[in-house]
mmCIF file with all atom_site columns, C-alpha atoms in Angstrom:
data_model
loop_
_atom_site.group_PDB
_atom_site.id
_atom_site.type_symbol
_atom_site.label_atom_id
_atom_site.label_alt_id
_atom_site.label_comp_id
_atom_site.label_asym_id
_atom_site.label_entity_id
_atom_site.label_seq_id
_atom_site.pdbx_PDB_ins_code
_atom_site.Cartn_x
_atom_site.Cartn_y
_atom_site.Cartn_z
_atom_site.occupancy
_atom_site.B_iso_or_equiv
_atom_site.pdbx_formal_charge
_atom_site.auth_seq_id
_atom_site.auth_comp_id
_atom_site.auth_asym_id
_atom_site.auth_atom_id
_atom_site.pdbx_PDB_model_num
ATOM 1   C CA . MET A 1 1   ? 130.618 167.900 84.765 1.00 86.00 ? 1   MET A CA 1
ATOM 2   C CA . ARG A 1 2   ? 129.387 164.674 83.201 1.00 97.00 ? 2   ARG A CA 1
ATOM 3   C CA . LYS A 1 3   ? 127.725 163.378 86.338 1.00 98.00 ? 3   LYS A CA 1
ATOM 4   C CA . ALA A 1 4   ? 124.152 162.481 87.203 1.00 98.00 ? 4   ALA A CA 1
ATOM 5   C CA . THR A 1 5   ? 122.007 161.153 90.009 1.00 98.00 ? 5   THR A CA 1
ATOM 6   C CA . ILE A 1 6   ? 118.645 159.541 89.314 1.00 98.00 ? 6   ILE A CA 1
ATOM 7   C CA . THR A 1 7   ? 116.176 158.431 91.951 1.00 98.00 ? 7   THR A CA 1
ATOM 8   C CA . ARG A 1 8   ? 113.321 156.181 90.862 1.00 98.00 ? 8   ARG A CA 1
ATOM 9   C CA . LYS A 1 9   ? 110.601 155.187 93.307 1.00 98.00 ? 9   LYS A CA 1
ATOM 10  C CA . THR A 1 10  ? 107.615 152.993 92.496 1.00 97.00 ? 10  THR A CA 1
ATOM 11  C CA . ALA A 1 11  ? 105.358 150.635 94.421 1.00 97.00 ? 11  ALA A CA 1
ATOM 12  C CA . GLU A 1 12  ? 107.831 147.862 93.474 1.00 97.00 ? 12  GLU A CA 1
ATOM 13  C CA . THR A 1 13  ? 111.280 149.452 93.828 1.00 98.00 ? 13  THR A CA 1
ATOM 14  C CA . ALA A 1 14  ? 113.238 152.378 95.240 1.00 98.00 ? 14  ALA A CA 1
ATOM 15  C CA . ILE A 1 15  ? 116.480 152.979 93.335 1.00 98.00 ? 15  ILE A CA 1
ATOM 16  C CA . THR A 1 16  ? 119.169 155.645 93.362 1.00 98.00 ? 16  THR A CA 1
ATOM 17  C CA . VAL A 1 17  ? 121.915 155.680 90.737 1.00 98.00 ? 17  VAL A CA 1
ATOM 18  C CA . THR A 1 18  ? 124.831 158.103 90.805 1.00 98.00 ? 18  THR A CA 1
ATOM 19  C CA . LEU A 1 19  ? 127.411 158.002 88.038 1.00 98.00 ? 19  LEU A CA 1
ATOM 20  C CA . ASP A 1 20  ? 130.388 159.916 86.717 1.00 98.00 ? 20  ASP A CA 1
ATOM 21  C CA . LEU A 1 21  ? 131.270 159.349 83.059 1.00 98.00 ? 21  LEU A CA 1
ATOM 22  C CA . ASP A 1 22  ? 134.799 160.662 83.625 1.00 97.00 ? 22  ASP A CA 1
ATOM 23  C CA . GLY A 1 23  ? 135.599 158.372 86.528 1.00 97.00 ? 23  GLY A CA 1
ATOM 24  C CA . SER A 1 24  ? 138.061 155.544 86.904 1.00 98.00 ? 24  SER A CA 1
ATOM 25  C CA . GLY A 1 25  ? 135.619 152.652 87.202 1.00 98.00 ? 25  GLY A CA 1
ATOM 26  C CA . THR A 1 26  ? 135.091 152.709 90.951 1.00 98.00 ? 26  THR A CA 1
ATOM 27  C CA . TYR A 1 27  ? 131.828 151.158 92.103 1.00 98.00 ? 27  TYR A CA 1
ATOM 28  C CA . ASP A 1 28  ? 129.630 150.567 95.102 1.00 98.00 ? 28  ASP A CA 1
ATOM 29  C CA . ASN A 1 29  ? 126.533 148.677 93.987 1.00 98.00 ? 29  ASN A CA 1
ATOM 30  C CA . ASP A 1 30  ? 123.948 147.031 96.201 1.00 98.00 ? 30  ASP A CA 1
ATOM 31  C CA . THR A 1 31  ? 120.668 145.860 94.698 1.00 98.00 ? 31  THR A CA 1
ATOM 32  C CA . GLY A 1 32  ? 120.100 142.847 96.939 1.00 98.00 ? 32  GLY A CA 1
ATOM 33  C CA . VAL A 1 33  ? 120.697 140.578 93.929 1.00 98.00 ? 33  VAL A CA 1
ATOM 34  C CA . GLY A 1 34  ? 124.216 139.172 94.278 1.00 98.00 ? 34  GLY A CA 1
ATOM 35  C CA . PHE A 1 35  ? 124.943 138.063 90.725 1.00 98.00 ? 35  PHE A CA 1
ATOM 36  C CA . PHE A 1 36  ? 123.422 141.263 89.314 1.00 98.00 ? 36  PHE A CA 1
ATOM 37  C CA . ASP A 1 37  ? 125.643 143.365 91.601 1.00 98.00 ? 37  ASP A CA 1
ATOM 38  C CA . HIS A 1 38  ? 128.642 141.440 90.254 1.00 98.00 ? 38  HIS A CA 1
ATOM 39  C CA . MET A 1 39  ? 127.589 142.314 86.685 1.00 98.00 ? 39  MET A CA 1
ATOM 40  C CA . LEU A 1 40  ? 127.017 145.993 87.559 1.00 98.00 ? 40  LEU A CA 1
ATOM 41  C CA . ASP A 1 41  ? 130.511 146.059 89.052 1.00 98.00 ? 41  ASP A CA 1
ATOM 42  C CA . GLN A 1 42  ? 131.850 144.759 85.717 1.00 98.00 ? 42  GLN A CA 1
ATOM 43  C CA . LEU A 1 43  ? 129.878 147.406 83.825 1.00 98.00 ? 43  LEU A CA 1
ATOM 44  C CA . SER A 1 44  ? 131.373 150.173 85.951 1.00 98.00 ? 44  SER A CA 1
ATOM 45  C CA . ARG A 1 45  ? 134.947 148.868 86.005 1.00 98.00 ? 45  ARG A CA 1
ATOM 46  C CA . HIS A 1 46  ? 135.228 148.209 82.276 1.00 98.00 ? 46  HIS A CA 1
ATOM 47  C CA . ALA A 1 47  ? 133.382 151.355 81.150 1.00 98.00 ? 47  ALA A CA 1
ATOM 48  C CA . LEU A 1 48  ? 135.534 153.456 83.530 1.00 98.00 ? 48  LEU A CA 1
ATOM 49  C CA . ILE A 1 49  ? 132.302 154.995 84.794 1.00 98.00 ? 49  ILE A CA 1
ATOM 50  C CA . ASP A 1 50  ? 132.126 155.536 88.540 1.00 98.00 ? 50  ASP A CA 1
ATOM 51  C CA . MET A 1 51  ? 128.845 154.066 89.732 1.00 98.00 ? 51  MET A CA 1
ATOM 52  C CA . HIS A 1 52  ? 127.019 154.030 93.060 1.00 98.00 ? 52  HIS A CA 1
ATOM 53  C CA . ILE A 1 53  ? 123.708 152.150 93.110 1.00 98.00 ? 53  ILE A CA 1
ATOM 54  C CA . ARG A 1 54  ? 121.315 151.457 95.932 1.00 98.00 ? 54  ARG A CA 1
ATOM 55  C CA . ALA A 1 55  ? 118.170 149.483 95.174 1.00 98.00 ? 55  ALA A CA 1
ATOM 56  C CA . GLU A 1 56  ? 115.410 148.091 97.321 1.00 98.00 ? 56  GLU A CA 1
ATOM 57  C CA . GLY A 1 57  ? 112.889 145.967 95.508 1.00 97.00 ? 57  GLY A CA 1
ATOM 58  C CA . ASP A 1 58  ? 110.163 143.409 95.963 1.00 97.00 ? 58  ASP A CA 1
ATOM 59  C CA . LEU A 1 59  ? 112.643 140.526 95.991 1.00 97.00 ? 59  LEU A CA 1
ATOM 60  C CA . HIS A 1 60  ? 110.080 138.406 97.837 1.00 96.00 ? 60  HIS A CA 1
ATOM 61  C CA . VAL A 1 61  ? 108.244 138.322 94.472 1.00 95.00 ? 61  VAL A CA 1
ATOM 62  C CA . ASP A 1 62  ? 111.338 137.849 92.296 1.00 96.00 ? 62  ASP A CA 1
ATOM 63  C CA . ASP A 1 63  ? 114.305 139.850 90.956 1.00 98.00 ? 63  ASP A CA 1
ATOM 64  C CA . HIS A 1 64  ? 112.550 141.110 87.818 1.00 98.00 ? 64  HIS A CA 1
ATOM 65  C CA . HIS A 1 65  ? 111.414 144.561 88.961 1.00 98.00 ? 65  HIS A CA 1
ATOM 66  C CA . THR A 1 66  ? 114.720 145.330 90.678 1.00 98.00 ? 66  THR A CA 1
ATOM 67  C CA . VAL A 1 67  ? 116.813 144.373 87.636 1.00 98.00 ? 67  VAL A CA 1
ATOM 68  C CA . GLU A 1 68  ? 114.590 146.115 85.087 1.00 98.00 ? 68  GLU A CA 1
ATOM 69  C CA . ASP A 1 69  ? 114.144 149.298 87.129 1.00 98.00 ? 69  ASP A CA 1
ATOM 70  C CA . THR A 1 70  ? 117.884 149.500 87.780 1.00 98.00 ? 70  THR A CA 1
ATOM 71  C CA . GLY A 1 71  ? 118.397 149.358 84.007 1.00 98.00 ? 71  GLY A CA 1
ATOM 72  C CA . ILE A 1 72  ? 115.868 152.173 83.602 1.00 98.00 ? 72  ILE A CA 1
ATOM 73  C CA . ALA A 1 73  ? 117.618 154.341 86.208 1.00 98.00 ? 73  ALA A CA 1
ATOM 74  C CA . ILE A 1 74  ? 121.111 153.735 84.782 1.00 98.00 ? 74  ILE A CA 1
ATOM 75  C CA . GLY A 1 75  ? 119.841 154.576 81.290 1.00 98.00 ? 75  GLY A CA 1
ATOM 76  C CA . GLN A 1 76  ? 118.274 157.809 82.539 1.00 98.00 ? 76  GLN A CA 1
ATOM 77  C CA . ALA A 1 77  ? 121.455 158.721 84.426 1.00 98.00 ? 77  ALA A CA 1
ATOM 78  C CA . LEU A 1 78  ? 123.584 158.099 81.323 1.00 98.00 ? 78  LEU A CA 1
ATOM 79  C CA . ALA A 1 79  ? 121.307 160.291 79.197 1.00 98.00 ? 79  ALA A CA 1
ATOM 80  C CA . GLN A 1 80  ? 121.369 163.069 81.798 1.00 98.00 ? 80  GLN A CA 1
ATOM 81  C CA . ALA A 1 81  ? 125.152 162.935 82.226 1.00 98.00 ? 81  ALA A CA 1
ATOM 82  C CA . LEU A 1 82  ? 125.719 163.024 78.455 1.00 98.00 ? 82  LEU A CA 1
ATOM 83  C CA . GLY A 1 83  ? 123.555 166.121 78.005 1.00 97.00 ? 83  GLY A CA 1
ATOM 84  C CA . ASP A 1 84  ? 123.534 167.166 74.343 1.00 96.00 ? 84  ASP A CA 1
ATOM 85  C CA . LYS A 1 85  ? 126.426 164.733 73.675 1.00 97.00 ? 85  LYS A CA 1
ATOM 86  C CA . ARG A 1 86  ? 128.669 167.484 72.415 1.00 96.00 ? 86  ARG A CA 1
ATOM 87  C CA . GLY A 1 87  ? 132.223 166.292 71.666 1.00 96.00 ? 87  GLY A CA 1
ATOM 88  C CA . ILE A 1 88  ? 131.736 162.557 72.263 1.00 97.00 ? 88  ILE A CA 1
ATOM 89  C CA . ARG A 1 89  ? 132.772 159.749 69.942 1.00 97.00 ? 89  ARG A CA 1
ATOM 90  C CA . ARG A 1 90  ? 129.130 158.516 69.933 1.00 98.00 ? 90  ARG A CA 1
ATOM 91  C CA . TYR A 1 91  ? 129.869 154.990 68.636 1.00 98.00 ? 91  TYR A CA 1
ATOM 92  C CA . GLY A 1 92  ? 131.562 152.112 70.377 1.00 98.00 ? 92  GLY A CA 1
ATOM 93  C CA . ALA A 1 93  ? 132.157 148.426 69.767 1.00 98.00 ? 93  ALA A CA 1
ATOM 94  C CA . CYS A 1 94  ? 133.914 145.535 71.457 1.00 98.00 ? 94  CYS A CA 1
ATOM 95  C CA . LEU A 1 95  ? 134.610 141.897 70.713 1.00 98.00 ? 95  LEU A CA 1
ATOM 96  C CA . LEU A 1 96  ? 135.194 140.345 74.112 1.00 98.00 ? 96  LEU A CA 1
ATOM 97  C CA . PRO A 1 97  ? 136.448 136.821 74.912 1.00 98.00 ? 97  PRO A CA 1
ATOM 98  C CA . MET A 1 98  ? 135.916 135.181 78.283 1.00 98.00 ? 98  MET A CA 1
ATOM 99  C CA . ASP A 1 99  ? 137.002 131.563 78.386 1.00 98.00 ? 99  ASP A CA 1
ATOM 100 C CA . ASP A 1 100 ? 134.467 129.670 76.214 1.00 98.00 ? 100 ASP A CA 1
ATOM 101 C CA . ALA A 1 101 ? 132.416 132.806 75.527 1.00 98.00 ? 101 ALA A CA 1
ATOM 102 C CA . LEU A 1 102 ? 132.912 135.363 72.785 1.00 98.00 ? 102 LEU A CA 1
ATOM 103 C CA . VAL A 1 103 ? 130.471 138.285 72.755 1.00 98.00 ? 103 VAL A CA 1
ATOM 104 C CA . ARG A 1 104 ? 130.260 141.239 70.393 1.00 99.00 ? 104 ARG A CA 1
ATOM 105 C CA . ALA A 1 105 ? 128.640 144.517 71.437 1.00 99.00 ? 105 ALA A CA 1
ATOM 106 C CA . ALA A 1 106 ? 128.176 147.585 69.272 1.00 99.00 ? 106 ALA A CA 1
ATOM 107 C CA . LEU A 1 107 ? 126.300 150.714 70.235 1.00 98.00 ? 107 LEU A CA 1
ATOM 108 C CA . ASP A 1 108 ? 125.333 154.183 69.102 1.00 98.00 ? 108 ASP A CA 1
ATOM 109 C CA . LEU A 1 109 ? 124.385 156.908 71.577 1.00 98.00 ? 109 LEU A CA 1
ATOM 110 C CA . SER A 1 110 ? 121.914 158.094 68.964 1.00 97.00 ? 110 SER A CA 1
ATOM 111 C CA . GLY A 1 111 ? 118.936 158.988 71.133 1.00 97.00 ? 111 GLY A CA 1
ATOM 112 C CA . ARG A 1 112 ? 117.043 156.321 69.179 1.00 98.00 ? 112 ARG A CA 1
ATOM 113 C CA . PRO A 1 113 ? 116.611 153.275 71.428 1.00 98.00 ? 113 PRO A CA 1
ATOM 114 C CA . PHE A 1 114 ? 116.781 149.908 69.725 1.00 98.00 ? 114 PHE A CA 1
ATOM 115 C CA . LEU A 1 115 ? 117.988 146.559 71.002 1.00 98.00 ? 115 LEU A CA 1
ATOM 116 C CA . VAL A 1 116 ? 119.150 143.699 68.790 1.00 98.00 ? 116 VAL A CA 1
ATOM 117 C CA . TRP A 1 117 ? 119.686 140.681 71.045 1.00 98.00 ? 117 TRP A CA 1
ATOM 118 C CA . ASN A 1 118 ? 121.322 137.473 69.840 1.00 98.00 ? 118 ASN A CA 1
ATOM 119 C CA . LEU A 1 119 ? 122.462 135.970 73.104 1.00 97.00 ? 119 LEU A CA 1
ATOM 120 C CA . ASP A 1 120 ? 121.137 132.561 74.105 1.00 95.00 ? 120 ASP A CA 1
ATOM 121 C CA . LEU A 1 121 ? 121.936 131.427 77.608 1.00 98.00 ? 121 LEU A CA 1
ATOM 122 C CA . PRO A 1 122 ? 122.047 127.625 77.990 1.00 97.00 ? 122 PRO A CA 1
ATOM 123 C CA . SER A 1 123 ? 120.746 127.519 81.562 1.00 98.00 ? 123 SER A CA 1
ATOM 124 C CA . PRO A 1 124 ? 117.665 129.207 83.062 1.00 98.00 ? 124 PRO A CA 1
ATOM 125 C CA . LYS A 1 125 ? 119.551 130.217 86.211 1.00 98.00 ? 125 LYS A CA 1
ATOM 126 C CA . ILE A 1 126 ? 122.987 131.392 87.316 1.00 98.00 ? 126 ILE A CA 1
ATOM 127 C CA . GLY A 1 127 ? 122.858 130.541 90.988 1.00 96.00 ? 127 GLY A CA 1
ATOM 128 C CA . THR A 1 128 ? 119.469 131.955 91.949 1.00 96.00 ? 128 THR A CA 1
ATOM 129 C CA . PHE A 1 129 ? 119.495 134.592 89.170 1.00 98.00 ? 129 PHE A CA 1
ATOM 130 C CA . ASP A 1 130 ? 117.019 134.140 86.275 1.00 98.00 ? 130 ASP A CA 1
ATOM 131 C CA . THR A 1 131 ? 119.024 134.410 83.062 1.00 98.00 ? 131 THR A CA 1
ATOM 132 C CA . GLU A 1 132 ? 116.066 135.894 81.158 1.00 98.00 ? 132 GLU A CA 1
ATOM 133 C CA . LEU A 1 133 ? 116.643 139.060 83.210 1.00 98.00 ? 133 LEU A CA 1
ATOM 134 C CA . VAL A 1 134 ? 119.898 139.760 81.366 1.00 98.00 ? 134 VAL A CA 1
ATOM 135 C CA . ARG A 1 135 ? 117.927 140.819 78.289 1.00 98.00 ? 135 ARG A CA 1
ATOM 136 C CA . GLU A 1 136 ? 115.434 142.741 80.442 1.00 98.00 ? 136 GLU A CA 1
ATOM 137 C CA . PHE A 1 137 ? 118.261 144.807 81.898 1.00 98.00 ? 137 PHE A CA 1
ATOM 138 C CA . PHE A 1 138 ? 119.764 145.688 78.528 1.00 99.00 ? 138 PHE A CA 1
ATOM 139 C CA . GLN A 1 139 ? 116.337 146.447 77.042 1.00 98.00 ? 139 GLN A CA 1
ATOM 140 C CA . ALA A 1 140 ? 115.680 148.928 79.866 1.00 98.00 ? 140 ALA A CA 1
ATOM 141 C CA . LEU A 1 141 ? 119.175 150.431 79.553 1.00 98.00 ? 141 LEU A CA 1
ATOM 142 C CA . SER A 1 142 ? 118.807 150.854 75.794 1.00 98.00 ? 142 SER A CA 1
ATOM 143 C CA . THR A 1 143 ? 115.307 152.318 75.954 1.00 98.00 ? 143 THR A CA 1
ATOM 144 C CA . HIS A 1 144 ? 115.933 154.831 78.723 1.00 98.00 ? 144 HIS A CA 1
ATOM 145 C CA . GLY A 1 145 ? 119.485 155.693 77.683 1.00 98.00 ? 145 GLY A CA 1
ATOM 146 C CA . GLY A 1 146 ? 118.450 156.311 74.063 1.00 98.00 ? 146 GLY A CA 1
ATOM 147 C CA . ILE A 1 147 ? 120.978 153.728 72.894 1.00 98.00 ? 147 ILE A CA 1
ATOM 148 C CA . THR A 1 148 ? 120.971 151.642 69.737 1.00 98.00 ? 148 THR A CA 1
ATOM 149 C CA . LEU A 1 149 ? 122.528 148.448 71.081 1.00 99.00 ? 149 LEU A CA 1
ATOM 150 C CA . HIS A 1 150 ? 123.471 145.203 69.355 1.00 99.00 ? 150 HIS A CA 1
ATOM 151 C CA . VAL A 1 151 ? 124.652 142.259 71.464 1.00 99.00 ? 151 VAL A CA 1
ATOM 152 C CA . ASP A 1 152 ? 125.659 138.968 69.835 1.00 98.00 ? 152 ASP A CA 1
ATOM 153 C CA . ALA A 1 153 ? 127.100 135.842 71.435 1.00 98.00 ? 153 ALA A CA 1
ATOM 154 C CA . LEU A 1 154 ? 129.374 134.245 68.855 1.00 98.00 ? 154 LEU A CA 1
ATOM 155 C CA . HIS A 1 155 ? 130.467 131.349 71.096 1.00 98.00 ? 155 HIS A CA 1
ATOM 156 C CA . GLY A 1 156 ? 129.758 130.081 74.576 1.00 98.00 ? 156 GLY A CA 1
ATOM 157 C CA . ILE A 1 157 ? 128.603 127.103 76.594 1.00 98.00 ? 157 ILE A CA 1
ATOM 158 C CA . ASN A 1 158 ? 128.622 128.544 80.131 1.00 98.00 ? 158 ASN A CA 1
ATOM 159 C CA . SER A 1 159 ? 125.825 130.979 81.042 1.00 98.00 ? 159 SER A CA 1
ATOM 160 C CA . HIS A 1 160 ? 127.927 132.826 83.616 1.00 98.00 ? 160 HIS A CA 1
ATOM 161 C CA . HIS A 1 161 ? 130.749 133.368 81.127 1.00 98.00 ? 161 HIS A CA 1
ATOM 162 C CA . ILE A 1 162 ? 128.393 134.468 78.342 1.00 98.00 ? 162 ILE A CA 1
ATOM 163 C CA . THR A 1 163 ? 126.571 136.910 80.607 1.00 98.00 ? 163 THR A CA 1
ATOM 164 C CA . GLU A 1 164 ? 129.737 138.376 82.067 1.00 98.00 ? 164 GLU A CA 1
ATOM 165 C CA . ALA A 1 165 ? 131.247 138.731 78.592 1.00 98.00 ? 165 ALA A CA 1
ATOM 166 C CA . ALA A 1 166 ? 128.097 140.594 77.506 1.00 99.00 ? 166 ALA A CA 1
ATOM 167 C CA . PHE A 1 167 ? 128.304 143.077 80.391 1.00 99.00 ? 167 PHE A CA 1
ATOM 168 C CA . LYS A 1 168 ? 132.017 143.623 79.801 1.00 99.00 ? 168 LYS A CA 1
ATOM 169 C CA . ALA A 1 169 ? 131.591 144.005 76.032 1.00 99.00 ? 169 ALA A CA 1
ATOM 170 C CA . VAL A 1 170 ? 128.821 146.578 76.469 1.00 99.00 ? 170 VAL A CA 1
ATOM 171 C CA . ALA A 1 171 ? 130.946 148.346 79.079 1.00 99.00 ? 171 ALA A CA 1
ATOM 172 C CA . ARG A 1 172 ? 133.952 148.587 76.760 1.00 98.00 ? 172 ARG A CA 1
ATOM 173 C CA . ALA A 1 173 ? 131.775 149.811 73.895 1.00 99.00 ? 173 ALA A CA 1
ATOM 174 C CA . LEU A 1 174 ? 130.176 152.386 76.199 1.00 98.00 ? 174 LEU A CA 1
ATOM 175 C CA . ARG A 1 175 ? 133.592 153.546 77.384 1.00 98.00 ? 175 ARG A CA 1
ATOM 176 C CA . GLU A 1 176 ? 134.596 154.232 73.789 1.00 98.00 ? 176 GLU A CA 1
ATOM 177 C CA . ALA A 1 177 ? 131.319 155.963 72.885 1.00 98.00 ? 177 ALA A CA 1
ATOM 178 C CA . VAL A 1 178 ? 131.222 158.412 75.818 1.00 98.00 ? 178 VAL A CA 1
ATOM 179 C CA . GLU A 1 179 ? 134.874 159.447 75.419 1.00 97.00 ? 179 GLU A CA 1
ATOM 180 C CA . ALA A 1 180 ? 135.734 162.871 74.092 1.00 95.00 ? 180 ALA A CA 1
ATOM 181 C CA . ASP A 1 181 ? 136.699 162.878 70.419 1.00 95.00 ? 181 ASP A CA 1
ATOM 182 C CA . PRO A 1 182 ? 139.904 164.952 70.270 1.00 93.00 ? 182 PRO A CA 1
ATOM 183 C CA . ARG A 1 183 ? 139.361 165.728 66.577 1.00 92.00 ? 183 ARG A CA 1
ATOM 184 C CA . LYS A 1 184 ? 135.864 167.152 67.024 1.00 87.00 ? 184 LYS A CA 1
ATOM 185 C CA . GLY A 1 185 ? 136.192 169.542 69.942 1.00 87.00 ? 185 GLY A CA 1
ATOM 186 C CA . ASP A 1 186 ? 132.746 170.391 71.262 1.00 91.00 ? 186 ASP A CA 1
ATOM 187 C CA . GLU A 1 187 ? 130.784 169.573 68.107 1.00 93.00 ? 187 GLU A CA 1
ATOM 188 C CA . ILE A 1 188 ? 127.699 167.364 68.224 1.00 94.00 ? 188 ILE A CA 1
ATOM 189 C CA . PRO A 1 189 ? 128.593 164.137 66.358 1.00 93.00 ? 189 PRO A CA 1
ATOM 190 C CA . SER A 1 190 ? 125.750 164.263 63.852 1.00 94.00 ? 190 SER A CA 1
ATOM 191 C CA . THR A 1 191 ? 125.075 166.007 60.547 1.00 91.00 ? 191 THR A CA 1
ATOM 192 C CA . LYS A 1 192 ? 121.629 166.856 61.992 1.00 91.00 ? 192 LYS A CA 1
ATOM 193 C CA . GLY A 1 193 ? 123.266 169.086 64.599 1.00 89.00 ? 193 GLY A CA 1
ATOM 194 C CA . ALA A 1 194 ? 121.416 167.298 67.420 1.00 90.00 ? 194 ALA A CA 1
ATOM 195 C CA . LEU A 1 195 ? 121.200 163.832 68.942 1.00 91.00 ? 195 LEU A CA 1
#
């Protein structure tokens, strides 16, 4: 049962994330931030992780707290659903093209959070969405999911395309990493015996 529900409530946000690692990529995400919801839908669909997110945040201030805290909650839900990570592949990588954009993502569900971010977005906004929040989301996801995550934009001139390619690349890498490794049975994928 690789499922989890996380509820996070602060003075700035109230967020509930429910996910199923063995889903089919169905989603129902509503954070009040349209472009961000579109990216979360991509994350779910391409990772084949069923995801239901409800977030209420101080959007009258800006989108920052809602985006960051959603990343925190998703990371915590991933960690909870993975448990001791017995039998998973652990590593995943994807080189994803989207029109002008080409983004590479590689990750390790190591329990050791680290983000390497080489993704410059040419415009400060995508619609009303602040592009600097893309990194904030992935930083929160990495930290609270215990994920070593590298994201590199190799090409791209359109901020929407680059961002969407990043979400899809991370999703595809995550899909690979959380999958069962048929050659390892229920072993923990580490010589340490724990992750």
